[in-house]
Coordinates of C-alpha atoms in Angstrom, one line a residue:
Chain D
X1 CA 12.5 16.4 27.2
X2 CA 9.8 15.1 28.7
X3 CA 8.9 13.1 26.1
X4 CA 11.8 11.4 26.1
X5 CA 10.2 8.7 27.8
X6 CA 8.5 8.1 24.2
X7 CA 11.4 7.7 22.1
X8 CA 12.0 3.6 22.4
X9 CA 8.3 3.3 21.6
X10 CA 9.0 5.6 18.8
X11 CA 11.4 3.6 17.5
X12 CA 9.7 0.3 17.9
X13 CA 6.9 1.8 16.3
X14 CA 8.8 2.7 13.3
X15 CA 10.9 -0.7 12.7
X16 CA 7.7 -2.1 13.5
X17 CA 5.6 -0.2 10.5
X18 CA 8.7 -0.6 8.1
X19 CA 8.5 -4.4 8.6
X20 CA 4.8 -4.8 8.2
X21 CA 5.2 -2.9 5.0
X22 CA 8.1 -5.3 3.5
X23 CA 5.8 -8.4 4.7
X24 CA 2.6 -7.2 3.2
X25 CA 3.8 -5.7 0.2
X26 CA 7.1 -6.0 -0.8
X27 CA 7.7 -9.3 -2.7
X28 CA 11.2 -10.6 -2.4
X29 CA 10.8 -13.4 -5.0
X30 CA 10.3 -10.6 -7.8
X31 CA 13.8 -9.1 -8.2
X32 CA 13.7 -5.6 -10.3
X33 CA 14.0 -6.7 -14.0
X34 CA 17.4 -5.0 -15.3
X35 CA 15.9 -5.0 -19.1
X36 CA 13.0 -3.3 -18.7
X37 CA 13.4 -0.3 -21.3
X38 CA 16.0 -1.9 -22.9
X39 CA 16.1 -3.8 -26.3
X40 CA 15.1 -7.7 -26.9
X41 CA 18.3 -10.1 -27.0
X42 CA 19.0 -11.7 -30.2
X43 CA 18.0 -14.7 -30.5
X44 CA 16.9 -17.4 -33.1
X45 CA 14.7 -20.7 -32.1
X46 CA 13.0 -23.3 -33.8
X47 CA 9.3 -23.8 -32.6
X48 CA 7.9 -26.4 -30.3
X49 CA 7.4 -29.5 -32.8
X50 CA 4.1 -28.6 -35.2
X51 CA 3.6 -25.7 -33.3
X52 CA 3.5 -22.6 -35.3
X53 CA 6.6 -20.9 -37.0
X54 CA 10.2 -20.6 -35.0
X55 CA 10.8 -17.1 -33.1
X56 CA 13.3 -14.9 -33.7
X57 CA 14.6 -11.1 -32.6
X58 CA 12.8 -9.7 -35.6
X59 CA 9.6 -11.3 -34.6
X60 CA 9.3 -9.2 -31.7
X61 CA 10.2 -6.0 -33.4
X62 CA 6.9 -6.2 -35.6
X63 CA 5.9 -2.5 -35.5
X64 CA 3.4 -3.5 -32.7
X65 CA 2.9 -4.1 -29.1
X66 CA 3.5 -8.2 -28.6
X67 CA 3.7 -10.6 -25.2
X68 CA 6.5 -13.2 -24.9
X69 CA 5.3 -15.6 -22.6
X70 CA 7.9 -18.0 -21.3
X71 CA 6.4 -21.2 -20.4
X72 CA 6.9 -25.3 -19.6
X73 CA 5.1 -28.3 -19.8
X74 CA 6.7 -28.9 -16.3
X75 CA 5.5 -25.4 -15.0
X76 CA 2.6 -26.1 -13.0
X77 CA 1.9 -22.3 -12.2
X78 CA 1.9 -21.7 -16.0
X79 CA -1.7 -23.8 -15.6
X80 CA -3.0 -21.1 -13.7
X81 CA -2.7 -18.3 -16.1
X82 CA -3.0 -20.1 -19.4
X83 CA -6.9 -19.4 -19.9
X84 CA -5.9 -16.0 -19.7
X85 CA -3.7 -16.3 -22.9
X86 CA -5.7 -18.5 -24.4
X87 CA -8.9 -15.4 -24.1
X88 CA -6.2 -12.9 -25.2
X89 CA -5.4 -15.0 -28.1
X90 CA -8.9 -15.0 -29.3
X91 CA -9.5 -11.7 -28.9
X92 CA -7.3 -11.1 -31.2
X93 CA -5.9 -7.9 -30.0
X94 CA -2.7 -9.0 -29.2
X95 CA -0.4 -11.4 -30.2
X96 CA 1.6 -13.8 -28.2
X97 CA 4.8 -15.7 -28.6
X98 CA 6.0 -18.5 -26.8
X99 CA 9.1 -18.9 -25.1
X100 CA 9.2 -22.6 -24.0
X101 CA 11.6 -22.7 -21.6
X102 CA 14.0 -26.1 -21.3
X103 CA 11.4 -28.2 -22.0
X104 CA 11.6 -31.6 -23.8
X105 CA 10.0 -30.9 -27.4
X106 CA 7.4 -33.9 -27.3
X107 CA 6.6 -32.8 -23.7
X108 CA 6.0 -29.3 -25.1
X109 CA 4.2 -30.2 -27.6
X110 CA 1.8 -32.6 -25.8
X111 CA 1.3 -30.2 -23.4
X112 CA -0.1 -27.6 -26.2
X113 CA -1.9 -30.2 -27.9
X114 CA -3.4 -30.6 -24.1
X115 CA -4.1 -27.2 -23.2
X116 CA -4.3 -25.1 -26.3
X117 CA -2.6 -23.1 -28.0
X118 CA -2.4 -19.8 -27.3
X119 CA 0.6 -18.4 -29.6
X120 CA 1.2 -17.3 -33.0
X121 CA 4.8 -18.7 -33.1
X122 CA 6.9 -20.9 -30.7
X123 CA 10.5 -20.6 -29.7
X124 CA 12.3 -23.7 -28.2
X125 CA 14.9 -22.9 -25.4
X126 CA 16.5 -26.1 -24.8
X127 CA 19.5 -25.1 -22.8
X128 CA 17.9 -21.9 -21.4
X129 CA 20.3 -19.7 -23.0
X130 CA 17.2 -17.3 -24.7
X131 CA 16.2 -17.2 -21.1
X132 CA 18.9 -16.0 -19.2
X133 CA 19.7 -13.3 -22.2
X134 CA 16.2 -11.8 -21.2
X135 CA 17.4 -12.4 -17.7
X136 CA 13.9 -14.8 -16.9
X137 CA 14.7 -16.6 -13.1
X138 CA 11.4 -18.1 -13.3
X139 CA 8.1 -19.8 -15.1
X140 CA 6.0 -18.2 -16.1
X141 CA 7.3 -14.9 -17.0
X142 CA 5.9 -12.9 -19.4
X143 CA 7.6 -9.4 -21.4
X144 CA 5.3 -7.2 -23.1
X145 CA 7.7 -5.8 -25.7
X146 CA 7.0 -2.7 -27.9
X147 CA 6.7 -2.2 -31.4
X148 CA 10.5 -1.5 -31.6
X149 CA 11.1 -4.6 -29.5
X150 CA 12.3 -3.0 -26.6
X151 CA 10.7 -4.7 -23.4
X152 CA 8.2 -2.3 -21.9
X153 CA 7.3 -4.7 -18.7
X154 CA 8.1 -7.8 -17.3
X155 CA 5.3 -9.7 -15.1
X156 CA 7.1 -12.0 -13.2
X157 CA 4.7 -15.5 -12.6
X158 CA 1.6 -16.8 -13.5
X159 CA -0.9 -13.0 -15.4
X160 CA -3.2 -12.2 -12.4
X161 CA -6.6 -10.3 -13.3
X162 CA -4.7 -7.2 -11.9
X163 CA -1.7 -7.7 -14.4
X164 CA -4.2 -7.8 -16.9
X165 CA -6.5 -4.7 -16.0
X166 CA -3.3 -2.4 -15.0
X167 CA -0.3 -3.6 -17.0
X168 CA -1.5 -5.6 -20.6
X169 CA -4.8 -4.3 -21.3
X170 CA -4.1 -0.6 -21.0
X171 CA -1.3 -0.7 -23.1
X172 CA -2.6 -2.9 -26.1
X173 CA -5.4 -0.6 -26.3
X174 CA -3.5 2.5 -26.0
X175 CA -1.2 1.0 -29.2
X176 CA -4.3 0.7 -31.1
X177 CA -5.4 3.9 -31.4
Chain M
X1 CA 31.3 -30.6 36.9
X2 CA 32.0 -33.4 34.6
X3 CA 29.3 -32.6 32.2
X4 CA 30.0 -29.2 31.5
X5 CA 33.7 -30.2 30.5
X6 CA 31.6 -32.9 28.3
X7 CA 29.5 -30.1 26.7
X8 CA 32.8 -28.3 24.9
X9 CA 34.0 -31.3 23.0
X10 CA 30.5 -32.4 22.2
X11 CA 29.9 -28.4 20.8
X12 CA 33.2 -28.8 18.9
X13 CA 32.4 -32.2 17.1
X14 CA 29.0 -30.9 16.0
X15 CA 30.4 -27.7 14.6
X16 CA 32.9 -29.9 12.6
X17 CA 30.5 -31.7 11.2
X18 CA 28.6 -28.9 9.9
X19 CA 32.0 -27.3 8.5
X20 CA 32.7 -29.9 7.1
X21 CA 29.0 -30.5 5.6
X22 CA 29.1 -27.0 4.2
X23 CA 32.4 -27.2 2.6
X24 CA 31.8 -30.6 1.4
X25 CA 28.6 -29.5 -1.1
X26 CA 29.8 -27.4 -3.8
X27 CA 28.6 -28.8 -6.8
X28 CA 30.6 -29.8 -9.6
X29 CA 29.0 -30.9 -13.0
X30 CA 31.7 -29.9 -15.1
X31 CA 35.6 -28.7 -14.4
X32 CA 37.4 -26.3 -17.0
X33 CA 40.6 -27.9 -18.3
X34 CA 43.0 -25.3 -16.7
X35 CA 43.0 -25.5 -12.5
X36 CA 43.5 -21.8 -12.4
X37 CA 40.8 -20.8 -14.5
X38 CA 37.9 -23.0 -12.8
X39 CA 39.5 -21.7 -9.6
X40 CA 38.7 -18.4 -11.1
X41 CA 35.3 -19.5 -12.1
X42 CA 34.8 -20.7 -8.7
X43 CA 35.4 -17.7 -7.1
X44 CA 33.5 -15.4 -9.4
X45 CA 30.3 -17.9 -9.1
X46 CA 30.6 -17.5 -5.2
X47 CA 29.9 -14.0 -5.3
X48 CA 27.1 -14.8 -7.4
X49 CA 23.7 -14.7 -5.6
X50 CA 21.2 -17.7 -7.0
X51 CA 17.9 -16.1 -8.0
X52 CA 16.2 -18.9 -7.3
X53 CA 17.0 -19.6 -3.7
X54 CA 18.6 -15.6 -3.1
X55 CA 20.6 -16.3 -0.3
X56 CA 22.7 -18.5 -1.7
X57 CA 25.7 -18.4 -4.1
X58 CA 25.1 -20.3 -7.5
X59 CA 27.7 -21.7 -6.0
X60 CA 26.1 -23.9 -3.4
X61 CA 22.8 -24.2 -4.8
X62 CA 21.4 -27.3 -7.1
X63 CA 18.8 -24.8 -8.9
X64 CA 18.6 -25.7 -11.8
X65 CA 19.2 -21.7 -13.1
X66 CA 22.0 -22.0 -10.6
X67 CA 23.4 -24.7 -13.0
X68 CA 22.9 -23.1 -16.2
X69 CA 24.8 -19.8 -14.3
X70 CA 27.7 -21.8 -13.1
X71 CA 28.2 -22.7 -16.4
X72 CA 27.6 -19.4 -18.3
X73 CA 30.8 -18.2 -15.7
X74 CA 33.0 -21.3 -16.5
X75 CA 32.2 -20.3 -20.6
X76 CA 33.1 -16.6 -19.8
X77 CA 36.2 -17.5 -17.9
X78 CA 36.9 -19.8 -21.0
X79 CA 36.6 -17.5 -23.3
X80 CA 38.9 -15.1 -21.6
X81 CA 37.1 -12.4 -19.9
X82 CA 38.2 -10.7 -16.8
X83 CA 36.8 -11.3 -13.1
X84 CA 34.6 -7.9 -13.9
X85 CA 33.5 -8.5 -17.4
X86 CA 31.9 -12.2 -16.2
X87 CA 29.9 -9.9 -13.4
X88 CA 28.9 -7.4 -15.7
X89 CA 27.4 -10.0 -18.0
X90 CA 25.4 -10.8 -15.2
X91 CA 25.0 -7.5 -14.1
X92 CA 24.0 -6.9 -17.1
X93 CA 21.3 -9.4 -17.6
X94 CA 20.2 -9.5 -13.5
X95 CA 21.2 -6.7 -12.2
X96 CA 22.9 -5.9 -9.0
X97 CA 21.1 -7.7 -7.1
X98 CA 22.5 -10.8 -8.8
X99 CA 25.7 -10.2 -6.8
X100 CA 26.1 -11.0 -3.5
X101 CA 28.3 -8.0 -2.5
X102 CA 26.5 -4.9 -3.7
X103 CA 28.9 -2.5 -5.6
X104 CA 29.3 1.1 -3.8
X105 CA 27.3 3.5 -5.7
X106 CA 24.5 6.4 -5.7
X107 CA 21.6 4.1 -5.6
X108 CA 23.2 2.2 -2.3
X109 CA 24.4 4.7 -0.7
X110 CA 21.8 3.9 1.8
X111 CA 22.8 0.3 2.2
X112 CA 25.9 1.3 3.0
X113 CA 26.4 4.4 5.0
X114 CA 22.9 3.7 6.6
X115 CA 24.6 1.5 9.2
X116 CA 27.5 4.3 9.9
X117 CA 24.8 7.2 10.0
X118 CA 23.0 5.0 12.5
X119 CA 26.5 4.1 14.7
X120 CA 27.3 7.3 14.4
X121 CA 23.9 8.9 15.7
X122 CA 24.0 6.0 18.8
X123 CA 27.4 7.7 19.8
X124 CA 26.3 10.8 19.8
X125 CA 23.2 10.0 21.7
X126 CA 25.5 8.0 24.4
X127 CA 27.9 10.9 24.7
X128 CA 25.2 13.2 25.6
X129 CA 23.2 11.0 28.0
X130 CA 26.6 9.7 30.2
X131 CA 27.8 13.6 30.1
X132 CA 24.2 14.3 31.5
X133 CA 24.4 12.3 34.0
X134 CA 27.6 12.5 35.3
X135 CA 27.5 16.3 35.0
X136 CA 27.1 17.0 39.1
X137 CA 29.5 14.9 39.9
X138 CA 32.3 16.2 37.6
X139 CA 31.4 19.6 37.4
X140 CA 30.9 20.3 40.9
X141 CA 33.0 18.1 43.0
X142 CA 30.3 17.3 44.7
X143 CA 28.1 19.3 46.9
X144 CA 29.5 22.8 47.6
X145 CA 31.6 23.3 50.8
X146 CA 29.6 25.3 53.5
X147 CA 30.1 28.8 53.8
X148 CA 31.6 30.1 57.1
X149 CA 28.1 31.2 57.9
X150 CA 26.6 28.2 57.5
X151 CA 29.1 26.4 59.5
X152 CA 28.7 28.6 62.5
X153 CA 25.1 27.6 62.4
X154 CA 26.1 23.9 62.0
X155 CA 28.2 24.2 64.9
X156 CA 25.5 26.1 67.6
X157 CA 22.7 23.5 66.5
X158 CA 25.0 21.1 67.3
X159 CA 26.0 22.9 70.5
X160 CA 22.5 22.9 71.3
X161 CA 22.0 19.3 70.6
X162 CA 24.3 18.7 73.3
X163 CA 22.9 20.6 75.8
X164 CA 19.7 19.0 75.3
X165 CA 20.8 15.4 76.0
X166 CA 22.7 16.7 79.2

């Protein structure tokens, strides 16, 4: 019992580590995905004017590892990680869909036309109904979905070079052999 | 004197202001024919937690995911499904955390007990630290009465004390 002195700064010291852990690395803005391991919503979209073929369900049940990429002309963070598609893309190894996510079609469109183009087939989400089926909160998100079309990950904003390294990469490869 | 009783009415005004800001900004872009069923809807969307702004209900936020939310729960509500089946489409698609009163089960079990574990704990700990230190008091009754030995040496040192002044 002599201790006992201790035990306040014990229990400061705990609260205290607790909270620095939750501050440094805990992110509250990424909410658990519910759908991870589960299988794709249906849906059916028509593509972003003269970009590429529309998306459907099946599209993303092709036998192979693909990324649905939900993006916006008016996302400014999508910006950030769109040269990483766009190297993806050429590589080859992978191929990506678009979700465009209530954007205006022209907008969308321009903004490819702008950018590049980093996707094999576009989907058009006007009213954000697609979205909220795969339960996106957010641009960009993006779902790596297996070859059955379940979704194996979600990385919720803009692909950062870890993402890449530890979550994509790793997984395309390991599907090609 | 006079301005503290100026302080209580001031207080009172303010807070009526902000009550009435508060209730005043619901957000209303489209109203289901039947009164009872957008009251439902209402009510179901205030339990709904905006994953945009998280700690508010879709309810009382202008996200624009808050928007499309509200009116996925008027459509539900529409289309006839119960209080329960409206959450578990959102449930379904957000997961718990898209409600605002967590539902009592394994995973947070924590989240609710923890707080009882803890109250519980502090009680215990108070018990034992009063009992402590009230222990001589009660227990005792205070210092032990002198033994007839000792008082007969009580008494001759203070015999002797006596003498010594005289």
């Amino acid at each position: 019992m002599r201790l006992g002195f201790l035990a306040p700064v014990l229990t400061f010291a705990v609260i205290a580590a607790v909270m620095a852990y939750a501050l440094f690395f805990l992110n509250p803005k990424e909410i658990p995905s519910e759908l991870v391991s589960k299988p794709a919503p249906e849906f059916k979209l028509d593509p972003v004017p003269d970009y590429g073929p529309g998306l459907e369900t099946a599209h993303v049940k092709g036998g192979k590892i693909t990324l649905l990429n939900v993006f916006a002309s008016w996302c400014v963070a999508c910006m950030v990680e769109h040269p990483t598609l766009m190297e993806l893309s050429k590589g080859g190894k992978v191929e990506i869909f678009g979700l465009n996510y209530k954007d205006k079609p022209d907008a969308a469109a321009k903004w490819l036309g702008k950018h590049g183009d980093p996707y094999s087939r576009t989907g058009m989400d006007l009213n954000g109904r697609v979205g909220i089926n795969f339960g996106v909160y957010g641009v960009p998100e993006t779902f790596i979905m297996g070859p059955d079309g379940t979704i194996i990950d979600k990385i919720i904003g803009p692909i950062t070079e870890k993402d890449l390294k530890t979550r994509i990469l790793p997984r395309i490869q390991g599907s090609d052999s | 004197m006079f301005r503290t009783r100026l302080i209580l009415p001031i207080l009172l005004l303010l807070g009526s202001f902000f009550l009435a800001f508060s209730a005043g900004a619901v957000f209303v872009e489209e109203r289901l024919p039947d009164p009872a069923e957008e009251k439902r809807a209402r009510d179901i969307a205030d339990g709904i937690r905006c994953l945009v702004c998280q700690n508010q209900s879709i309810m009382d936020s202008n996200a624009d995911l808050a928007k499309d939310l509200r009116a996925v729960v008027r459509e539900r509500v529409a289309a006839g499904d119960s209080d329960d089946q409206v959450r578990d489409f959102l449930v379904v698609r957000y997961g718990d955390w898209v409600l605002l009163n967590p539902p009592f089960k394994m995973r947070t079990l924590i989240l609710w007990l923890g707080p009882l574990v803890v109250f519980v704990f502090a009680a215990i700990a108070t018990i034992l630290f009063l009992r402590r230190r009230a222990a001589p008091a009660v227990g005792q009754g205070g210092p032990a009465p002198l033994s007839a030995e000792e008082k007969a040496d009580l008494e001759k040192l203070l015999a002797d004390d006596e003498k010594d002044k005289t």
